[in-house]
């Protein structure tokens, strides 16, 4: 295996000798005295070298040529794995070149949160880490910093999209080339072979993804790499320029492999003002407060601060936008004479390399001839750099976009008010909706035009041909305090938004700081019109608008004009009551508390669960009323959040709810205690709940569906136990294992991290349980470093990898558990890939049938077919508690219910499959992908007769819409040669031809052999 040296005396000496250097020459090369090197190599030295010295030697090792590195490793008795070692050599050389460049006036300061998350990523089983951020925020600097920092944890590659021809790039070949490995006949297979030999992470950092199109290419190829090269040591870190945000669900393996703790994405943000102030004053030696407010805002982005530092101190006075700041800095760097000479040349250079970005509507004004201009060699390095291929390029994409946007804005200005000008801006806005680079240029073009011809932008913003989906909303979003945004323009756009069916323009307007005053008294009716038209779609934007702009007069006027008798309208105000009321005695608040529509009162409960709002005296009064509400649904809504109440009030409310006359309310109160963490932030609430469970008579006869929540509280929060109590607990696990199975699975997936003494107690009790399922989960939970096939965090990735393979799923559509077990065992022995516990069997024998089947076919994944997708989360939990490996949901499903089911599946390491309804659309499939499902099934009940559309027809269309695995059923058997040869399915679901066969074992064996043979000939 490859291991990093600890720099013992022999290792230091070996590093010197493989380079044929004397001690004196080696010392000079490293910048140390010869006596220091002598000390490093002294055989008697026992103390480890200082951290700084180790870093110097690590860098020197990384600079070795491949043949010398190979000799170094061989002399140490280490087998070299070229993908890792070759990557380290190349990266060290690149970083050395970067380090040798003149020092920047602004030292790089890495964002601690993202760096820490990246380190956790390397320690996790995830394989993809996604970093996003706007132009100039420091994404490239971050990748270099991580490559430098992670030398002892990983071998890194530094790849950049800008160096590739995206139409022909082969990323697998690029990874191999980086490490000086021949691609062979098939780059993917070669990469698979080399990545399988890795003994520590090889982190491939791909920088410069600036558009949806580029991400589609990169994502598609990395998805293929993840599918083929399954070794977890091969990792990827991708940097994506945003906005607009990118969507990962079109790439199933990439999406399933993302490192997303607590569903967080890793976005780089501008510095906080205090941090920007410190950087500026340290680097510039001037007061940050002397900068105008606009420039203070801009220099919170590292690139703009670097540009501002590169120019002489900015004169006080008016604000500068992004375009004006870059323009100011460029002209200062070039000087008066240089600006006149070089500005046109730099604009021409940007146009030459970005000619395809020119809107087609402006081509009539373009002369069409754009040779690479001859540039003098003395142009500042701040603006240009020379690549290793001796090509001249801008030192940052933002500079190229600045000069290109200058050309585009000047052409638009020359075009004047016209249909062509509107078309050109429409085209730019369309591109900006899928490209971070295009969005940046749109903003720069807008700012320059606002300086040159604000009247032209006024005309375009109000033109009937300007797109209300892209152009006008983007103009509202990026314009800020632009001159063209007059009150008349804002009112005109607001009127159009009110009558448009798409919320894009309304959303953009609500974010504009000038809208409040522009609308005047009409603002209240306009907001109400939006709420009535778009409902919850715009709740977040309307809430932000109210919070940022309304005073008490505005708030009360808004409330007075609302129709609070209407449940839908009143629900919005109830959900955000903390924006409108400071006094619990307010008569309008009483309207909500006594509203006849329970959903309005439940919305008050949802507001009290908002973590961004504290529960003050008014909130506590509202909570008290809701705890005693006459409708159990309202009490159930507030129950999980009573722990947010201050002091003893929380205990009082919890006591009331745990003694409620409705079990659903009681269960919700128990579930809310989970939100307080482990160990709990409110131990007084935990103790109060345990006391009630032990003393209140009804809790001794808990209904079966409530029992897991009760057991969960006792299991997680019980004090350390003696041997007798532990035996009693193990017996309890056997009696009803649902809670302990759930907890053990959550421990395995990392969703629950109890204290060690709790974890050890649970595992010990589980191992001594009489139930096979509990013992199995305990053994798995005890694994500290599970093999890839046993790692529950990768189950979704493993299932999604089935795509483009051929698998058999035997559906046990029986009513007899004993017979089902026999057939399941025969199918597993025959090599079936999946065993499905069908809905008829679950209806007949309950979910216990799942456990019985799983215990009989332990090594074969069991799929539970669960009805009622609208209660998907509960169905997933029930199936997982019974031992299901995968859950297939059938029946009507909403996006919200599927998302809840997926969340439960991630928590319990259960992939989620979804049955495709008869009239499913491409849009519905995409929504379900985004909700997080792992596969789709096409099921046909042959009892309903023969139809004109076959399951394969549906599957064929479905496979064009999604890259997830597609399973298909329809009464198939070994005689369906056309089905077996069809490329339109990944998993063949077979029931009766095996289950009802006189010899199920032979039928299953023949079927599996035919299906697996068809894969070899696919």
PDB file of C-alpha atoms in Angstrom, residues 523-750:
ATOM      1  CA  UNK A 523     -48.880  48.273  -2.279  1.00  0.00           C
ATOM      2  CA  UNK A 524     -51.382  46.581   0.072  1.00  0.00           C
ATOM      3  CA  UNK A 525     -53.913  45.600  -2.574  1.00  0.00           C
ATOM      4  CA  UNK A 526     -51.089  44.517  -4.887  1.00  0.00           C
ATOM      5  CA  UNK A 527     -49.677  42.172  -2.244  1.00  0.00           C
ATOM      6  CA  UNK A 528     -53.105  40.745  -1.514  1.00  0.00           C
ATOM      7  CA  UNK A 529     -53.657  40.178  -5.236  1.00  0.00           C
ATOM      8  CA  UNK A 530     -50.409  38.210  -5.411  1.00  0.00           C
ATOM      9  CA  UNK A 531     -51.329  36.124  -2.364  1.00  0.00           C
ATOM     10  CA  UNK A 532     -54.720  35.316  -3.862  1.00  0.00           C
ATOM     11  CA  UNK A 533     -53.221  34.407  -7.233  1.00  0.00           C
ATOM     12  CA  UNK A 534     -50.079  32.515  -6.283  1.00  0.00           C
ATOM     13  CA  UNK A 535     -50.787  31.424  -2.711  1.00  0.00           C
ATOM     14  CA  UNK A 536     -47.991  29.685  -0.825  1.00  0.00           C
ATOM     15  CA  UNK A 537     -45.670  29.959  -3.850  1.00  0.00           C
ATOM     16  CA  UNK A 538     -44.873  33.575  -2.907  1.00  0.00           C
ATOM     17  CA  UNK A 539     -45.275  33.413   0.863  1.00  0.00           C
ATOM     18  CA  UNK A 540     -41.538  33.636   1.539  1.00  0.00           C
ATOM     19  CA  UNK A 541     -41.066  36.647  -0.762  1.00  0.00           C
ATOM     20  CA  UNK A 542     -44.123  38.501   0.558  1.00  0.00           C
ATOM     21  CA  UNK A 543     -42.976  37.833   4.130  1.00  0.00           C
ATOM     22  CA  UNK A 544     -39.512  39.251   3.417  1.00  0.00           C
ATOM     23  CA  UNK A 545     -41.035  42.303   1.751  1.00  0.00           C
ATOM     24  CA  UNK A 546     -43.246  42.993   4.771  1.00  0.00           C
ATOM     25  CA  UNK A 547     -40.424  42.415   7.245  1.00  0.00           C
ATOM     26  CA  UNK A 548     -37.999  44.722   5.415  1.00  0.00           C
ATOM     27  CA  UNK A 549     -40.362  47.544   4.443  1.00  0.00           C
ATOM     28  CA  UNK A 550     -43.480  47.765   6.619  1.00  0.00           C
ATOM     29  CA  UNK A 551     -43.921  49.889   9.701  1.00  0.00           C
ATOM     30  CA  UNK A 552     -46.830  49.470  12.111  1.00  0.00           C
ATOM     31  CA  UNK A 553     -49.164  51.601   9.979  1.00  0.00           C
ATOM     32  CA  UNK A 554     -48.388  49.507   6.911  1.00  0.00           C
ATOM     33  CA  UNK A 555     -48.897  46.274   8.823  1.00  0.00           C
ATOM     34  CA  UNK A 556     -52.294  47.253  10.244  1.00  0.00           C
ATOM     35  CA  UNK A 557     -53.484  48.632   6.901  1.00  0.00           C
ATOM     36  CA  UNK A 558     -52.474  45.397   5.215  1.00  0.00           C
ATOM     37  CA  UNK A 559     -54.386  43.394   7.822  1.00  0.00           C
ATOM     38  CA  UNK A 560     -57.462  45.627   7.593  1.00  0.00           C
ATOM     39  CA  UNK A 561     -57.713  45.119   3.836  1.00  0.00           C
ATOM     40  CA  UNK A 562     -57.341  41.339   4.047  1.00  0.00           C
ATOM     41  CA  UNK A 563     -60.356  39.066   4.023  1.00  0.00           C
ATOM     42  CA  UNK A 564     -59.666  37.221   7.258  1.00  0.00           C
ATOM     43  CA  UNK A 565     -62.945  35.359   7.028  1.00  0.00           C
ATOM     44  CA  UNK A 566     -61.428  33.463   4.111  1.00  0.00           C
ATOM     45  CA  UNK A 567     -59.459  30.528   5.494  1.00  0.00           C
ATOM     46  CA  UNK A 568     -56.804  30.492   2.768  1.00  0.00           C
ATOM     47  CA  UNK A 569     -56.069  34.211   3.140  1.00  0.00           C
ATOM     48  CA  UNK A 570     -56.174  34.174   6.932  1.00  0.00           C
ATOM     49  CA  UNK A 571     -53.731  31.242   6.975  1.00  0.00           C
ATOM     50  CA  UNK A 572     -50.941  33.407   5.540  1.00  0.00           C
ATOM     51  CA  UNK A 573     -51.333  36.041   8.267  1.00  0.00           C
ATOM     52  CA  UNK A 574     -51.642  33.401  10.992  1.00  0.00           C
ATOM     53  CA  UNK A 575     -48.481  31.643   9.798  1.00  0.00           C
ATOM     54  CA  UNK A 576     -46.580  34.952  10.080  1.00  0.00           C
ATOM     55  CA  UNK A 577     -48.439  36.515  13.006  1.00  0.00           C
ATOM     56  CA  UNK A 578     -45.126  37.510  14.661  1.00  0.00           C
ATOM     57  CA  UNK A 579     -44.726  40.188  11.952  1.00  0.00           C
ATOM     58  CA  UNK A 580     -47.967  41.891  12.886  1.00  0.00           C
ATOM     59  CA  UNK A 581     -48.591  41.560  16.610  1.00  0.00           C
ATOM     60  CA  UNK A 582     -46.638  42.530  19.711  1.00  0.00           C
ATOM     61  CA  UNK A 583     -49.601  42.405  22.078  1.00  0.00           C
ATOM     62  CA  UNK A 584     -51.405  39.167  22.826  1.00  0.00           C
ATOM     63  CA  UNK A 585     -54.553  41.152  23.626  1.00  0.00           C
ATOM     64  CA  UNK A 586     -54.855  42.450  20.070  1.00  0.00           C
ATOM     65  CA  UNK A 587     -58.383  41.885  18.803  1.00  0.00           C
ATOM     66  CA  UNK A 588     -57.208  40.845  15.330  1.00  0.00           C
ATOM     67  CA  UNK A 589     -54.992  38.150  16.802  1.00  0.00           C
ATOM     68  CA  UNK A 590     -58.076  36.861  18.592  1.00  0.00           C
ATOM     69  CA  UNK A 591     -59.700  36.428  15.153  1.00  0.00           C
ATOM     70  CA  UNK A 592     -57.013  33.898  14.283  1.00  0.00           C
ATOM     71  CA  UNK A 593     -57.133  32.125  17.653  1.00  0.00           C
ATOM     72  CA  UNK A 594     -60.892  31.609  17.387  1.00  0.00           C
ATOM     73  CA  UNK A 595     -61.116  31.159  13.607  1.00  0.00           C
ATOM     74  CA  UNK A 596     -63.629  28.531  12.519  1.00  0.00           C
ATOM     75  CA  UNK A 597     -61.136  27.004  10.063  1.00  0.00           C
ATOM     76  CA  UNK A 598     -58.793  24.759  12.076  1.00  0.00           C
ATOM     77  CA  UNK A 599     -56.071  25.253   9.450  1.00  0.00           C
ATOM     78  CA  UNK A 600     -55.769  28.900  10.460  1.00  0.00           C
ATOM     79  CA  UNK A 601     -55.196  27.944  14.085  1.00  0.00           C
ATOM     80  CA  UNK A 602     -52.757  25.229  12.987  1.00  0.00           C
ATOM     81  CA  UNK A 603     -50.866  27.898  11.021  1.00  0.00           C
ATOM     82  CA  UNK A 604     -50.303  29.743  14.303  1.00  0.00           C
ATOM     83  CA  UNK A 605     -48.721  26.551  15.612  1.00  0.00           C
ATOM     84  CA  UNK A 606     -46.462  26.313  12.562  1.00  0.00           C
ATOM     85  CA  UNK A 607     -45.329  29.886  13.176  1.00  0.00           C
ATOM     86  CA  UNK A 608     -44.329  28.994  16.733  1.00  0.00           C
ATOM     87  CA  UNK A 609     -42.195  26.180  15.322  1.00  0.00           C
ATOM     88  CA  UNK A 610     -40.155  28.618  13.213  1.00  0.00           C
ATOM     89  CA  UNK A 611     -36.597  28.405  14.554  1.00  0.00           C
ATOM     90  CA  UNK A 612     -35.831  31.949  13.392  1.00  0.00           C
ATOM     91  CA  UNK A 613     -38.410  33.381  15.797  1.00  0.00           C
ATOM     92  CA  UNK A 614     -38.213  33.154  19.577  1.00  0.00           C
ATOM     93  CA  UNK A 615     -41.282  32.413  21.683  1.00  0.00           C
ATOM     94  CA  UNK A 616     -41.914  35.702  23.510  1.00  0.00           C
ATOM     95  CA  UNK A 617     -44.827  36.590  25.795  1.00  0.00           C
ATOM     96  CA  UNK A 618     -47.212  36.947  22.854  1.00  0.00           C
ATOM     97  CA  UNK A 619     -46.043  33.635  21.414  1.00  0.00           C
ATOM     98  CA  UNK A 620     -46.436  31.939  24.772  1.00  0.00           C
ATOM     99  CA  UNK A 621     -50.001  33.201  25.073  1.00  0.00           C
ATOM    100  CA  UNK A 622     -50.778  31.860  21.599  1.00  0.00           C
ATOM    101  CA  UNK A 623     -49.140  28.532  22.428  1.00  0.00           C
ATOM    102  CA  UNK A 624     -51.190  28.187  25.611  1.00  0.00           C
ATOM    103  CA  UNK A 625     -54.423  28.708  23.682  1.00  0.00           C
ATOM    104  CA  UNK A 626     -53.412  26.163  21.037  1.00  0.00           C
ATOM    105  CA  UNK A 627     -52.447  23.528  23.617  1.00  0.00           C
ATOM    106  CA  UNK A 628     -56.017  23.719  24.934  1.00  0.00           C
ATOM    107  CA  UNK A 629     -57.703  24.006  21.514  1.00  0.00           C
ATOM    108  CA  UNK A 630     -60.894  21.984  21.063  1.00  0.00           C
ATOM    109  CA  UNK A 631     -59.697  20.403  17.799  1.00  0.00           C
ATOM    110  CA  UNK A 632     -57.181  17.570  18.197  1.00  0.00           C
ATOM    111  CA  UNK A 633     -55.590  18.497  14.847  1.00  0.00           C
ATOM    112  CA  UNK A 634     -54.590  21.896  16.206  1.00  0.00           C
ATOM    113  CA  UNK A 635     -53.256  20.391  19.419  1.00  0.00           C
ATOM    114  CA  UNK A 636     -51.300  17.897  17.324  1.00  0.00           C
ATOM    115  CA  UNK A 637     -49.878  20.778  15.282  1.00  0.00           C
ATOM    116  CA  UNK A 638     -48.504  22.603  18.352  1.00  0.00           C
ATOM    117  CA  UNK A 639     -47.437  19.463  20.240  1.00  0.00           C
ATOM    118  CA  UNK A 640     -43.937  19.006  18.710  1.00  0.00           C
ATOM    119  CA  UNK A 641     -42.993  22.616  19.466  1.00  0.00           C
ATOM    120  CA  UNK A 642     -43.930  23.089  23.113  1.00  0.00           C
ATOM    121  CA  UNK A 643     -40.274  22.462  23.964  1.00  0.00           C
ATOM    122  CA  UNK A 644     -39.552  25.923  22.559  1.00  0.00           C
ATOM    123  CA  UNK A 645     -41.504  27.538  25.371  1.00  0.00           C
ATOM    124  CA  UNK A 646     -39.353  29.148  28.056  1.00  0.00           C
ATOM    125  CA  UNK A 647     -38.780  27.637  31.489  1.00  0.00           C
ATOM    126  CA  UNK A 648     -41.471  25.706  33.311  1.00  0.00           C
ATOM    127  CA  UNK A 649     -44.139  26.677  30.755  1.00  0.00           C
ATOM    128  CA  UNK A 650     -42.741  23.964  28.444  1.00  0.00           C
ATOM    129  CA  UNK A 651     -43.128  21.325  31.183  1.00  0.00           C
ATOM    130  CA  UNK A 652     -46.681  22.475  31.878  1.00  0.00           C
ATOM    131  CA  UNK A 653     -47.698  22.294  28.213  1.00  0.00           C
ATOM    132  CA  UNK A 654     -45.982  18.941  27.680  1.00  0.00           C
ATOM    133  CA  UNK A 655     -47.804  17.518  30.682  1.00  0.00           C
ATOM    134  CA  UNK A 656     -51.151  18.630  29.272  1.00  0.00           C
ATOM    135  CA  UNK A 657     -50.424  17.111  25.863  1.00  0.00           C
ATOM    136  CA  UNK A 658     -49.093  13.801  27.171  1.00  0.00           C
ATOM    137  CA  UNK A 659     -52.370  13.477  29.072  1.00  0.00           C
ATOM    138  CA  UNK A 660     -54.461  14.440  26.031  1.00  0.00           C
ATOM    139  CA  UNK A 661     -57.542  12.389  25.153  1.00  0.00           C
ATOM    140  CA  UNK A 662     -56.182  11.724  21.638  1.00  0.00           C
ATOM    141  CA  UNK A 663     -53.290   9.339  21.014  1.00  0.00           C
ATOM    142  CA  UNK A 664     -52.151  11.216  17.905  1.00  0.00           C
ATOM    143  CA  UNK A 665     -51.612  14.342  19.992  1.00  0.00           C
ATOM    144  CA  UNK A 666     -49.683  12.365  22.583  1.00  0.00           C
ATOM    145  CA  UNK A 667     -47.468  10.786  19.934  1.00  0.00           C
ATOM    146  CA  UNK A 668     -46.705  14.156  18.336  1.00  0.00           C
ATOM    147  CA  UNK A 669     -45.650  15.497  21.731  1.00  0.00           C
ATOM    148  CA  UNK A 670     -43.234  12.590  22.157  1.00  0.00           C
ATOM    149  CA  UNK A 671     -41.871  13.067  18.639  1.00  0.00           C
ATOM    150  CA  UNK A 672     -41.199  16.710  19.389  1.00  0.00           C
ATOM    151  CA  UNK A 673     -38.793  15.707  22.146  1.00  0.00           C
ATOM    152  CA  UNK A 674     -36.532  14.202  19.470  1.00  0.00           C
ATOM    153  CA  UNK A 675     -35.900  17.712  18.157  1.00  0.00           C
ATOM    154  CA  UNK A 676     -34.152  18.653  21.393  1.00  0.00           C
ATOM    155  CA  UNK A 677     -31.091  16.603  20.505  1.00  0.00           C
ATOM    156  CA  UNK A 678     -29.188  13.809  22.177  1.00  0.00           C
ATOM    157  CA  UNK A 679     -28.228  14.476  24.931  1.00  0.00           C
ATOM    158  CA  UNK A 680     -31.321  16.609  25.218  1.00  0.00           C
ATOM    159  CA  UNK A 681     -31.094  20.383  25.546  1.00  0.00           C
ATOM    160  CA  UNK A 682     -34.069  20.174  27.913  1.00  0.00           C
ATOM    161  CA  UNK A 683     -33.473  17.285  30.307  1.00  0.00           C
ATOM    162  CA  UNK A 684     -36.304  18.597  32.482  1.00  0.00           C
ATOM    163  CA  UNK A 685     -38.760  17.875  29.654  1.00  0.00           C
ATOM    164  CA  UNK A 686     -37.355  14.394  29.135  1.00  0.00           C
ATOM    165  CA  UNK A 687     -37.692  13.583  32.828  1.00  0.00           C
ATOM    166  CA  UNK A 688     -41.226  14.985  32.934  1.00  0.00           C
ATOM    167  CA  UNK A 689     -42.193  12.819  29.967  1.00  0.00           C
ATOM    168  CA  UNK A 690     -40.625   9.678  31.475  1.00  0.00           C
ATOM    169  CA  UNK A 691     -42.464  10.306  34.752  1.00  0.00           C
ATOM    170  CA  UNK A 692     -45.804  10.622  32.972  1.00  0.00           C
ATOM    171  CA  UNK A 693     -45.196   7.474  30.922  1.00  0.00           C
ATOM    172  CA  UNK A 694     -44.466   5.596  34.140  1.00  0.00           C
ATOM    173  CA  UNK A 695     -47.423   6.874  36.168  1.00  0.00           C
ATOM    174  CA  UNK A 696     -50.317   7.807  33.871  1.00  0.00           C
ATOM    175  CA  UNK A 697     -52.481   4.649  33.500  1.00  0.00           C
ATOM    176  CA  UNK A 698     -53.293   5.019  29.809  1.00  0.00           C
ATOM    177  CA  UNK A 699     -49.612   4.763  28.874  1.00  0.00           C
ATOM    178  CA  UNK A 700     -49.574   1.167  30.177  1.00  0.00           C
ATOM    179  CA  UNK A 701     -51.973   0.155  27.404  1.00  0.00           C
ATOM    180  CA  UNK A 702     -50.511   2.128  24.513  1.00  0.00           C
ATOM    181  CA  UNK A 703     -51.954   1.321  21.039  1.00  0.00           C
ATOM    182  CA  UNK A 704     -49.577  -0.586  18.812  1.00  0.00           C
ATOM    183  CA  UNK A 705     -48.927   2.246  16.374  1.00  0.00           C
ATOM    184  CA  UNK A 706     -47.958   4.601  19.222  1.00  0.00           C
ATOM    185  CA  UNK A 707     -45.710   2.122  21.025  1.00  0.00           C
ATOM    186  CA  UNK A 708     -42.507   2.829  18.968  1.00  0.00           C
ATOM    187  CA  UNK A 709     -42.514   6.504  19.960  1.00  0.00           C
ATOM    188  CA  UNK A 710     -42.973   5.598  23.619  1.00  0.00           C
ATOM    189  CA  UNK A 711     -40.225   2.959  23.463  1.00  0.00           C
ATOM    190  CA  UNK A 712     -37.902   5.319  21.633  1.00  0.00           C
ATOM    191  CA  UNK A 713     -38.009   7.854  24.463  1.00  0.00           C
ATOM    192  CA  UNK A 714     -37.331   5.231  27.089  1.00  0.00           C
ATOM    193  CA  UNK A 715     -34.544   3.560  25.097  1.00  0.00           C
ATOM    194  CA  UNK A 716     -32.645   6.745  24.281  1.00  0.00           C
ATOM    195  CA  UNK A 717     -32.982   8.518  27.592  1.00  0.00           C
ATOM    196  CA  UNK A 718     -32.966   5.740  30.145  1.00  0.00           C
ATOM    197  CA  UNK A 719     -30.096   5.929  32.667  1.00  0.00           C
ATOM    198  CA  UNK A 720     -27.279   3.321  32.667  1.00  0.00           C
ATOM    199  CA  UNK A 721     -28.642  -0.091  33.651  1.00  0.00           C
ATOM    200  CA  UNK A 722     -27.526  -3.037  35.712  1.00  0.00           C
ATOM    201  CA  UNK A 723     -27.392  -6.568  34.287  1.00  0.00           C
ATOM    202  CA  UNK A 724     -30.935  -7.480  35.322  1.00  0.00           C
ATOM    203  CA  UNK A 725     -32.362  -4.337  33.788  1.00  0.00           C
ATOM    204  CA  UNK A 726     -30.350  -4.984  30.612  1.00  0.00           C
ATOM    205  CA  UNK A 727     -31.834  -8.485  30.320  1.00  0.00           C
ATOM    206  CA  UNK A 728     -35.285  -7.009  30.792  1.00  0.00           C
ATOM    207  CA  UNK A 729     -34.546  -4.472  28.067  1.00  0.00           C
ATOM    208  CA  UNK A 730     -33.352  -7.188  25.677  1.00  0.00           C
ATOM    209  CA  UNK A 731     -36.619  -9.051  26.262  1.00  0.00           C
ATOM    210  CA  UNK A 732     -38.544  -5.865  25.531  1.00  0.00           C
ATOM    211  CA  UNK A 733     -36.635  -5.526  22.253  1.00  0.00           C
ATOM    212  CA  UNK A 734     -37.844  -8.976  21.279  1.00  0.00           C
ATOM    213  CA  UNK A 735     -41.456  -8.220  22.208  1.00  0.00           C
ATOM    214  CA  UNK A 736     -41.692  -5.117  20.020  1.00  0.00           C
ATOM    215  CA  UNK A 737     -38.485  -4.454  18.072  1.00  0.00           C
ATOM    216  CA  UNK A 738     -39.701  -1.517  16.009  1.00  0.00           C
ATOM    217  CA  UNK A 739     -38.167   1.277  18.077  1.00  0.00           C
ATOM    218  CA  UNK A 740     -34.793  -0.397  18.586  1.00  0.00           C
ATOM    219  CA  UNK A 741     -34.532  -1.387  14.905  1.00  0.00           C
ATOM    220  CA  UNK A 742     -35.229   2.196  13.892  1.00  0.00           C
ATOM    221  CA  UNK A 743     -32.683   3.570  16.349  1.00  0.00           C
ATOM    222  CA  UNK A 744     -29.981   1.106  15.288  1.00  0.00           C
ATOM    223  CA  UNK A 745     -30.530   1.976  11.636  1.00  0.00           C
ATOM    224  CA  UNK A 746     -30.324   5.676  12.397  1.00  0.00           C
ATOM    225  CA  UNK A 747     -27.035   5.057  14.207  1.00  0.00           C
ATOM    226  CA  UNK A 748     -25.721   3.233  11.144  1.00  0.00           C
ATOM    227  CA  UNK A 749     -26.670   6.037   8.777  1.00  0.00           C
ATOM    228  CA  UNK A 750     -25.288   8.731  11.067  1.00  0.00           C
TER     229      UNK A 750
END
